[in-house]
Short mmCIF file of C-alpha atoms in Angstrom, two decimals:
data_model
loop_
_atom_site.label_atom_id
_atom_site.label_comp_id
_atom_site.label_asym_id
_atom_site.label_seq_id
_atom_site.Cartn_x
_atom_site.Cartn_y
_atom_site.Cartn_z
CA MET A 56 -16.67 -24.14 0.57
CA ASP A 57 -17.62 -27.84 1.56
CA GLU A 58 -16.64 -27.05 5.16
CA LEU A 59 -18.85 -23.86 5.32
CA GLU A 60 -22.13 -25.55 4.13
CA PRO A 61 -22.86 -27.33 7.33
CA GLY A 62 -22.88 -23.90 9.24
CA VAL A 63 -25.32 -22.16 7.03
CA PRO A 64 -28.51 -23.89 8.51
CA VAL A 65 -27.17 -23.49 12.04
CA ALA A 66 -26.94 -19.73 11.51
CA ARG A 67 -30.34 -19.57 10.17
CA GLU A 68 -31.60 -21.54 12.95
CA LYS A 69 -30.09 -19.17 15.51
CA ASN A 70 -31.63 -16.06 13.76
CA GLY A 71 -35.09 -17.84 13.69
CA THR A 72 -34.75 -18.60 17.30
CA LYS A 73 -33.90 -14.88 18.08
CA ARG A 74 -36.85 -13.63 16.07
CA GLY A 75 -39.13 -16.04 17.91
CA VAL A 76 -37.88 -14.85 21.32
CA ARG A 77 -38.47 -11.21 20.19
CA TRP A 78 -42.05 -11.98 18.97
CA ARG A 79 -42.87 -13.83 22.24
CA ARG A 80 -41.54 -10.90 24.33
CA LEU A 81 -43.62 -8.44 22.22
CA LEU A 82 -46.88 -10.57 22.54
CA PHE A 83 -46.12 -10.93 26.31
CA ALA A 84 -45.65 -7.09 26.71
CA GLY A 85 -48.88 -6.64 24.64
CA ALA A 86 -50.75 -9.05 26.71
CA VAL A 87 -49.51 -7.15 29.92
CA VAL A 88 -50.61 -3.85 28.52
CA LEU A 89 -53.95 -5.21 27.58
CA PHE A 90 -54.54 -6.76 30.87
CA PHE A 91 -53.70 -3.48 32.67
CA CYS A 92 -55.84 -1.52 30.21
CA GLY A 93 -58.66 -3.85 30.80
CA GLY A 94 -58.25 -3.76 34.45
CA PHE A 95 -58.15 0.04 34.51
CA ARG A 96 -61.20 0.12 32.20
CA TRP A 97 -62.95 -2.20 34.64
CA ALA A 98 -61.96 -0.21 37.68
CA LEU A 99 -62.45 3.26 36.33
CA PRO A 100 -66.31 3.41 36.84
CA GLY A 101 -65.80 2.59 40.48
CA ILE A 102 -62.99 5.08 40.89
CA LEU A 103 -65.21 7.83 39.50
CA GLU A 104 -68.10 6.86 41.74
CA ARG A 105 -66.22 6.74 44.81
CA GLY A 106 -63.94 9.57 43.83
CA ALA A 107 -67.08 11.88 43.43
CA ALA A 108 -68.29 11.12 46.93
CA PHE A 109 -64.88 11.78 48.26
CA ALA A 110 -63.84 15.01 46.27
CA SER A 111 -67.24 16.64 46.85
CA ARG A 112 -67.01 16.39 50.61
CA HIS A 113 -63.29 17.27 50.81
CA PHE A 114 -63.15 20.14 48.45
CA LEU A 115 -66.87 21.44 48.54
CA GLY A 116 -68.01 20.32 51.97
CA LEU A 117 -71.34 18.87 50.24
CA PRO A 118 -72.32 15.33 49.60
CA ALA A 119 -72.34 14.05 45.93
CA ARG A 120 -73.08 10.77 44.42
CA ILE A 121 -73.04 9.10 41.03
CA GLY A 122 -75.25 6.02 40.96
CA ASN A 123 -73.66 4.50 37.84
CA VAL A 124 -70.85 5.04 35.43
CA ASP A 125 -70.70 3.39 31.93
CA LEU A 126 -67.63 4.10 29.83
CA GLU A 127 -67.00 3.52 26.04
CA LEU A 128 -63.44 4.81 25.92
CA LEU A 129 -62.51 3.50 22.42
CA SER A 130 -65.36 5.27 20.80
CA GLY A 131 -65.25 8.20 23.12
CA GLY A 132 -68.32 8.11 25.34
CA VAL A 133 -69.51 8.15 29.00
CA VAL A 134 -72.79 7.76 30.56
CA LEU A 135 -73.56 8.90 34.11
CA GLU A 136 -76.86 7.94 35.92
CA ASP A 137 -78.42 9.28 39.07
CA VAL A 138 -76.03 12.00 39.65
CA SER A 139 -76.86 14.24 42.77
CA LEU A 140 -75.27 17.04 44.85
CA GLY A 141 -76.70 17.56 48.34
CA ALA A 142 -77.70 20.97 49.65
CA ILE A 143 -76.28 20.60 53.20
CA PRO A 144 -73.36 18.51 54.66
CA ASP A 145 -74.46 14.97 55.76
CA GLY A 146 -71.65 14.50 58.50
CA VAL A 147 -70.12 11.68 56.76
CA GLU A 148 -66.26 11.78 56.46
CA PRO A 149 -64.90 11.97 52.90
CA LEU A 150 -62.91 8.76 53.17
CA THR A 151 -65.73 6.85 54.78
CA ALA A 152 -68.11 8.09 51.84
CA SER A 153 -65.53 6.92 49.19
CA TYR A 154 -65.89 3.21 50.34
CA ASP A 155 -69.73 3.24 50.29
CA PRO A 156 -71.25 6.49 48.81
CA PRO A 157 -74.48 7.28 50.88
CA ALA A 158 -77.69 7.79 48.93
CA ILE A 159 -78.90 11.28 48.34
CA ASP A 160 -82.64 12.15 48.16
CA ALA A 161 -83.31 13.59 44.57
CA ASN A 162 -86.25 15.52 45.87
CA THR A 163 -84.26 17.57 48.44
CA ALA A 164 -80.84 17.68 46.47
CA LEU A 165 -79.38 21.11 45.34
CA LEU A 166 -78.59 19.56 41.98
CA HIS A 167 -79.91 16.18 40.47
CA PHE A 168 -79.42 14.64 37.03
CA GLY A 169 -81.28 11.51 36.06
CA ARG A 170 -78.81 10.69 33.19
CA ILE A 171 -75.82 12.41 31.54
CA SER A 172 -74.71 11.10 28.13
CA LEU A 173 -71.52 12.56 26.73
CA LYS A 174 -69.83 11.57 23.36
CA TRP A 175 -66.52 13.27 22.28
CA SER A 176 -64.05 12.92 19.53
CA TRP A 177 -60.32 11.98 20.06
CA ARG A 178 -59.25 13.78 16.83
CA GLY A 179 -59.13 17.26 18.17
CA LEU A 180 -56.90 16.48 21.24
CA TRP A 181 -53.80 16.96 19.17
CA ASP A 182 -54.81 20.49 18.17
CA ARG A 183 -55.72 21.46 21.80
CA LYS A 184 -59.39 21.23 20.86
CA LEU A 185 -62.05 19.58 22.86
CA LEU A 186 -64.88 18.37 20.54
CA LEU A 187 -68.04 17.14 22.07
CA ARG A 188 -70.29 15.46 19.63
CA ASP A 189 -73.29 15.03 21.90
CA LEU A 190 -74.12 16.17 25.44
CA VAL A 191 -77.61 14.99 26.43
CA VAL A 192 -78.97 15.56 29.96
CA ASP A 193 -82.09 13.88 31.09
CA ALA A 194 -84.31 15.25 33.88
CA PRO A 195 -81.92 17.82 35.48
CA SER A 196 -83.36 19.57 38.42
CA VAL A 197 -82.23 22.50 40.77
CA ARG A 198 -83.71 23.17 44.09
CA VAL A 199 -82.66 26.43 45.96
CA LEU A 200 -83.86 27.66 49.21
CA ARG A 201 -84.88 31.28 50.17
CA GLU A 202 -83.91 31.48 53.88
CA ALA A 203 -85.87 33.18 56.59
CA ASP A 204 -83.96 36.52 56.29
CA GLY A 205 -84.80 36.70 52.50
CA THR A 206 -81.31 35.57 51.28
CA ILE A 207 -80.74 33.13 48.49
CA ASN A 208 -77.34 31.39 48.61
CA PRO A 209 -77.29 27.87 47.22
CA LEU A 210 -73.73 27.29 48.47
CA ARG A 211 -74.13 28.71 51.94
CA HIS A 212 -73.22 25.49 53.54
CA SER A 213 -70.26 24.69 51.19
CA ARG A 214 -66.60 25.67 51.71
CA LEU A 215 -65.36 27.11 48.55
CA VAL A 216 -61.86 28.36 48.02
CA ALA A 217 -61.08 31.61 46.34
CA THR A 218 -60.10 31.26 42.66
CA GLN A 219 -58.45 33.59 40.27
CA PRO A 220 -60.54 35.85 38.19
CA LEU A 221 -61.97 34.22 34.95
CA ASN A 222 -59.89 36.57 32.75
CA ALA A 223 -56.69 36.03 34.57
CA SER A 224 -55.27 33.65 31.92
CA SER A 225 -56.24 35.80 28.85
CA ASP A 226 -53.89 38.22 26.97
CA SER A 227 -54.71 41.56 25.79
CA THR A 228 -55.91 40.32 22.36
CA GLY A 229 -58.95 38.45 23.89
CA ARG A 230 -57.43 35.04 23.13
CA SER A 231 -56.65 32.67 25.89
CA ALA A 232 -53.12 32.40 26.98
CA ALA A 233 -50.83 29.45 26.20
CA GLY A 234 -52.14 26.19 27.49
CA SER A 235 -55.80 26.96 26.88
CA TRP A 236 -58.05 24.72 24.80
CA ASP A 237 -60.86 25.55 22.33
CA ILE A 238 -64.15 23.87 23.16
CA GLU A 239 -66.90 22.95 20.70
CA VAL A 240 -70.26 21.20 21.53
CA GLN A 241 -72.00 20.08 18.29
CA ASN A 242 -75.22 19.10 20.06
CA LEU A 243 -76.52 20.00 23.61
CA VAL A 244 -79.77 18.73 24.71
CA LEU A 245 -81.58 19.15 28.17
CA ARG A 246 -84.80 17.02 28.48
CA SER A 247 -87.34 17.98 31.06
CA PRO A 248 -85.22 20.33 33.18
CA LYS A 249 -86.72 21.97 36.34
CA VAL A 250 -85.86 24.66 38.69
CA PHE A 251 -87.46 25.28 42.02
CA LEU A 252 -87.06 28.20 44.51
CA VAL A 253 -88.36 27.03 47.87
CA GLU A 254 -89.30 29.08 50.95
CA GLU A 255 -87.43 27.68 53.91
CA VAL A 256 -90.03 28.41 56.54
CA SER A 257 -93.19 27.19 54.79
CA GLY A 258 -91.68 24.77 52.19
CA GLN A 259 -93.80 26.36 49.47
CA ASN A 260 -92.50 26.92 45.99
CA LEU A 261 -91.94 30.63 45.31
CA LEU A 262 -90.74 29.82 41.78
CA SER A 263 -90.87 26.91 39.57
CA PHE A 264 -89.63 26.56 35.95
CA SER A 265 -89.68 23.54 33.66
CA LEU A 266 -89.08 22.80 30.01
CA GLU A 267 -89.93 20.05 27.80
CA ARG A 268 -86.75 20.41 25.87
CA PHE A 269 -83.80 22.88 25.48
CA GLU A 270 -81.48 22.55 22.44
CA LEU A 271 -78.26 24.18 21.49
CA ASN A 272 -76.11 23.23 18.38
CA HIS A 273 -72.62 24.43 17.46
CA VAL A 274 -71.63 26.10 20.75
CA THR A 275 -67.96 27.25 20.40
CA LEU A 276 -65.67 28.79 22.96
CA ARG A 277 -62.37 30.12 21.75
CA GLY A 278 -60.75 32.49 24.15
CA LYS A 279 -63.44 35.20 24.96
CA GLU A 280 -65.36 34.39 21.86
CA LEU A 281 -68.54 32.47 22.69
CA GLY A 282 -70.72 31.43 19.72
CA PHE A 283 -74.08 29.45 19.42
CA GLY A 284 -75.82 28.06 16.38
CA ALA A 285 -79.63 27.62 16.85
CA VAL A 286 -81.23 27.94 20.27
CA ALA A 287 -84.61 26.17 20.53
CA VAL A 288 -86.78 26.14 23.63
CA HIS A 289 -89.75 23.79 23.73
CA GLY A 290 -92.70 23.92 26.28
CA PRO A 291 -91.34 26.45 29.01
CA VAL A 292 -93.51 26.95 32.01
CA LEU A 293 -92.86 29.42 34.77
CA ALA A 294 -94.88 29.93 37.87
CA LEU A 295 -93.90 32.81 40.18
CA LYS A 296 -95.45 33.76 43.50
CA ARG A 297 -96.18 37.48 44.03
CA GLU A 298 -94.71 37.16 47.54
CA MET A 299 -91.28 36.48 46.06
CA VAL A 300 -91.14 39.83 44.28
CA PHE A 301 -93.14 42.10 46.68
CA THR A 302 -91.40 41.19 49.91
CA ASP A 303 -90.25 43.30 52.86
CA ALA A 304 -87.25 41.02 53.58
CA LYS A 305 -83.90 42.62 53.42
CA LEU A 306 -80.44 41.33 53.02
CA PRO A 307 -78.13 41.37 56.16
CA ALA A 308 -75.49 43.95 56.14
CA GLU A 309 -72.83 41.38 55.84
CA ALA A 310 -74.40 39.80 52.78
CA GLU A 311 -74.80 43.33 51.11
CA GLU A 312 -71.18 44.12 51.65
CA LYS A 313 -70.14 40.86 50.16
CA ILE A 314 -72.28 41.55 46.98
CA VAL A 315 -71.08 45.08 46.68
CA ALA A 316 -67.40 43.74 47.02
CA ALA A 317 -67.95 41.06 44.52
CA THR A 318 -69.48 43.51 42.01
CA GLU A 319 -66.63 45.90 42.43
CA ALA A 320 -64.02 43.17 41.81
CA VAL A 321 -65.73 42.03 38.66
CA GLN A 322 -65.94 45.60 37.27
CA SER A 323 -62.35 46.32 38.11
CA GLU A 324 -61.07 43.05 36.39
CA SER A 325 -61.64 44.14 32.92
CA SER A 326 -63.89 46.66 31.05
CA GLU A 327 -63.74 44.41 27.82
CA THR A 328 -67.01 42.62 26.93
CA PRO A 329 -66.71 38.97 25.64
CA ALA A 330 -67.93 38.51 22.10
CA VAL A 331 -71.18 36.43 22.01
CA HIS A 332 -72.98 35.46 18.84
CA VAL A 333 -76.24 33.46 18.39
CA ASP A 334 -77.58 32.48 15.02
CA THR A 335 -81.13 31.94 15.99
CA ILE A 336 -83.45 31.77 19.17
CA HIS A 337 -86.92 30.35 18.98
CA VAL A 338 -89.20 30.12 21.97
CA GLU A 339 -92.60 28.94 21.23
CA ARG A 340 -95.64 29.58 23.51
CA ALA A 341 -93.75 29.77 26.81
CA LYS A 342 -96.22 29.88 29.79
CA PHE A 343 -95.69 32.20 32.75
CA SER A 344 -98.01 32.17 35.63
CA TRP A 345 -98.27 34.91 38.28
CA LEU A 346 -99.46 33.47 41.45
CA SER A 347 -101.24 35.58 44.05
CA LYS A 348 -104.02 35.20 46.83
CA GLU A 349 -106.58 36.61 44.36
CA GLY A 350 -105.78 33.89 41.79
CA PRO A 351 -103.26 33.15 38.90
CA LEU A 352 -102.55 35.30 35.90
CA ASP A 353 -101.40 33.39 32.96
CA VAL A 354 -99.26 34.81 30.23
CA HIS A 355 -97.92 33.04 27.06
CA LEU A 356 -94.92 34.18 25.31
CA THR A 357 -93.54 33.56 21.86
CA LEU A 358 -90.10 34.96 20.84
CA LYS A 359 -88.06 34.76 17.71
CA ALA A 360 -84.58 36.49 17.08
CA SER A 361 -81.65 35.94 14.67
CA ASP A 362 -77.99 37.14 14.28
CA ILE A 363 -77.73 38.05 17.90
CA LYS A 364 -74.43 39.67 18.76
CA ALA A 365 -73.22 41.59 21.77
CA GLU A 366 -71.08 43.94 19.71
CA GLN A 367 -70.92 47.71 19.77
CA GLY A 368 -73.48 49.24 17.35
CA HIS A 369 -74.98 45.85 16.20
CA GLU A 370 -78.69 45.57 15.83
CA PHE A 371 -80.68 42.44 15.21
CA PRO A 372 -84.35 41.67 14.32
CA VAL A 373 -86.61 40.34 17.10
CA GLU A 374 -90.23 39.45 17.25
CA ALA A 375 -92.26 38.80 20.53
CA SER A 376 -95.88 38.12 21.32
CA LEU A 377 -97.73 38.04 24.72
CA GLU A 378 -101.11 36.61 25.25
CA ILE A 379 -102.72 37.71 28.51
CA GLY A 380 -106.14 36.29 28.86
CA SER A 381 -108.08 37.16 25.64
CA GLY A 382 -105.68 40.04 24.89
CA LYS A 383 -102.41 39.96 22.79
CA LEU A 384 -99.36 42.24 22.51
CA ALA A 385 -97.04 41.88 19.66
CA ILE A 386 -93.59 43.63 19.29
CA ALA A 387 -91.34 43.69 16.29
CA GLY A 388 -88.27 45.61 15.41
CA ASN A 389 -84.56 45.95 15.84
CA LEU A 390 -82.73 45.47 19.20
CA GLY A 391 -79.34 46.56 20.13
CA ILE A 392 -77.33 45.31 23.17
CA LEU A 393 -74.29 47.62 23.15
CA PRO A 394 -75.73 50.13 23.67
CA PRO A 395 -79.20 49.03 24.65
CA LYS A 396 -81.67 50.50 22.25
CA PHE A 397 -84.90 49.49 20.31
CA GLU A 398 -86.68 50.76 17.26
CA GLY A 399 -89.81 49.12 16.16
CA ARG A 400 -93.63 48.66 16.68
CA ALA A 401 -95.85 47.44 19.44
CA LYS A 402 -99.43 46.53 18.60
CA TRP A 403 -102.06 45.24 21.13
CA ASN A 404 -105.87 44.42 21.29
CA GLY A 405 -108.25 43.20 23.74
CA LEU A 406 -105.92 43.86 26.85
CA SER A 407 -108.12 43.80 29.99
CA PHE A 408 -106.60 45.99 32.78
CA PRO A 409 -108.35 44.57 35.87
CA PRO A 410 -106.50 41.34 35.87
CA LEU A 411 -103.12 43.00 35.61
CA LEU A 412 -104.01 45.59 38.32
CA LEU A 413 -105.30 42.66 40.63
CA ALA A 414 -101.92 40.89 40.11
CA ALA A 415 -99.77 43.71 40.53
CA ILE A 416 -101.55 46.03 43.03
CA PRO A 417 -104.37 44.21 44.57
CA GLU A 418 -105.20 46.79 47.13
CA TYR A 419 -106.27 49.24 44.49
CA ALA A 420 -107.89 46.51 42.14
CA GLY A 421 -111.40 46.97 43.76
CA TRP A 422 -111.65 50.43 42.20
CA LEU A 423 -111.25 49.44 38.51
CA ARG A 424 -114.31 47.49 37.46
CA SER A 425 -113.61 47.32 33.70
CA ALA A 426 -111.07 48.52 31.01
CA ASP A 427 -110.07 47.12 27.78
CA SER A 428 -107.29 48.62 25.60
CA SER A 429 -106.14 48.31 21.99
CA GLY A 430 -103.31 50.27 20.19
CA ASP A 431 -100.72 50.54 17.62
CA PHE A 432 -97.47 52.40 18.40
CA GLN A 433 -94.05 53.17 16.87
CA ILE A 434 -91.37 52.95 19.50
CA GLU A 435 -87.86 54.43 19.65
CA ALA A 436 -85.87 53.83 22.76
CA ALA A 437 -82.18 54.57 23.76
CA LEU A 438 -81.26 53.65 27.23
CA THR A 439 -77.70 55.13 27.34
CA ASP A 440 -76.29 58.65 26.77
CA LEU A 441 -75.28 57.87 23.22
CA PRO A 442 -75.49 60.54 21.92
CA GLY A 443 -77.39 62.83 24.40
CA ALA A 444 -79.45 61.65 27.25
CA PRO A 445 -81.53 58.32 27.26
CA PHE A 446 -85.13 58.65 26.13
CA VAL A 447 -88.35 56.79 25.01
CA LYS A 448 -90.30 58.09 22.14
CA VAL A 449 -93.65 56.78 21.02
CA SER A 450 -96.19 57.80 18.38
CA GLY A 451 -99.39 56.11 17.26
CA GLN A 452 -102.99 55.46 18.25
CA ALA A 453 -104.64 53.84 21.16
CA SER A 454 -108.21 53.30 22.47
CA LEU A 455 -109.60 52.57 26.03
CA LYS A 456 -113.05 50.98 26.00
CA ASP A 457 -115.61 50.12 28.66
CA PHE A 458 -113.82 52.05 31.19
CA HIS A 459 -115.37 52.05 34.74
CA VAL A 460 -113.90 53.21 37.95
CA ALA A 461 -116.10 53.16 41.10
CA GLU A 462 -115.59 53.25 44.92
CA PRO A 463 -115.33 49.63 46.10
CA ASP A 464 -117.74 50.03 49.12
CA GLN A 465 -120.54 52.40 48.52
CA GLY A 466 -119.99 53.04 44.84
CA LEU A 467 -120.80 56.85 45.44
CA LEU A 468 -117.88 57.98 43.32
CA SER A 469 -117.60 56.54 39.85
CA VAL A 470 -116.28 57.53 36.44
CA SER A 471 -116.89 55.69 33.27
CA TRP A 472 -116.95 55.99 29.29
CA ASN A 473 -117.64 53.65 26.60
CA GLN A 474 -114.59 54.50 24.31
CA LEU A 475 -111.79 56.95 24.43
CA ASP A 476 -109.65 57.30 21.34
CA ILE A 477 -106.06 58.80 21.59
CA SER A 478 -103.92 59.74 18.60
CA ALA A 479 -100.32 60.71 19.61
CA ARG A 480 -98.11 62.44 17.02
CA LYS A 481 -95.27 62.34 19.41
CA ILE A 482 -94.69 61.56 23.13
CA PHE A 483 -91.09 62.11 24.31
CA TYR A 484 -90.23 60.73 27.76
CA PRO A 485 -86.61 61.49 28.96
CA ILE A 486 -85.02 58.99 31.38
CA THR A 487 -83.84 60.70 34.54
CA GLU A 488 -80.07 60.43 34.92
CA GLU A 489 -78.34 60.58 38.35
CA GLY A 490 -76.81 63.94 39.08
CA LYS A 491 -78.48 65.63 36.17
CA PRO A 492 -81.50 68.05 36.17
CA LEU A 493 -84.89 66.81 35.21
CA ARG A 494 -85.99 67.22 31.75
CA PRO A 495 -89.76 67.92 30.77
CA ILE A 496 -91.95 65.34 29.12
CA THR A 497 -93.42 66.55 25.92
CA ALA A 498 -96.59 65.18 24.22
CA ASP A 499 -98.46 66.10 21.05
CA ILE A 500 -101.77 64.43 21.52
CA GLN A 501 -104.94 64.75 19.53
#
């Protein structure tokens, strides 16, 4: 045993040396991994910025630019600033643009985003679930041209490749096929979004739409099932020129053929309707301006609805009010989507007809000097043939005050009265169906 004692510390020394070598190798490997991860983290923003400039031109044929990318990979976050997609090609080759992405004018861009902030959770990835905690978009804008022939095609100058139908990867149960992911967005916010429809020839805005804020929470997508929590719309403003709606411009034959073909293709893909559910919708005092040569007509809208489902036979409560000048129209009742139907009440007071006629049919507006209306009607409407033919049925009371019609020039022909009261027990208006005989309108009026 005395001869073996000297060998014990030598063996221990050798084992310690081996452990030290292993630790040094592990530390070295860890340092290499951290170095490459750090380098990748440092290089990734530039890769994304230059990759967007290359990919948009190569695949879409339109210029795109991301001004700045800020990543927080460990916590799961990314911020994109000054993101733009041009409306027409800029002639710069994709590879050249990737070296130094050219600037894009935000005022003429097809799409522009001031800032996009995205935060996600890594936890759901193992369960094939993309969980986005927050998606906040600041100052998004869309600018679309209506061309001289009347067509509106935002991607006219792009080169899109044909894709498979949206439901090609779904099975017969309505769930997505293997390999699909569930998506959940806990909070989605759009701040100050704007949409413009511009006439190409004159450069005037035919339509402009803006919001102070748009909020969605608990957005879920599972196969064909799309669900929303609360939907809140703050400060919407819509201005629409009369020339956009009442126009003589027609689509070219080629464009009409493409639209018909696309519609038939969508209809032939599947007769199934995706399940959509929204807990609540609240739109408070949205402003709509109807612009014409005779002046603007301003309308304010308030809308509330809950438990909204696009399901067969489902009905949900809805309340809406319109303020037109000094008049107001309020509608409340139950609305169905499949099939489309409504049963409820419409009440209005102080509605002045001359401004409405001036906005819609200005050539006849000179005849109507004054006319104010008030009323309260029960309404039942079924817009499909379930069961029987579609119809609209109303009953209630209405009054027409200060009515005065006169010839615009000489005023030789005129009709007027102070007040006309109408009490309708039942007015039944059948909606004409193609290929079927006309049905009579019946009215029981006192």
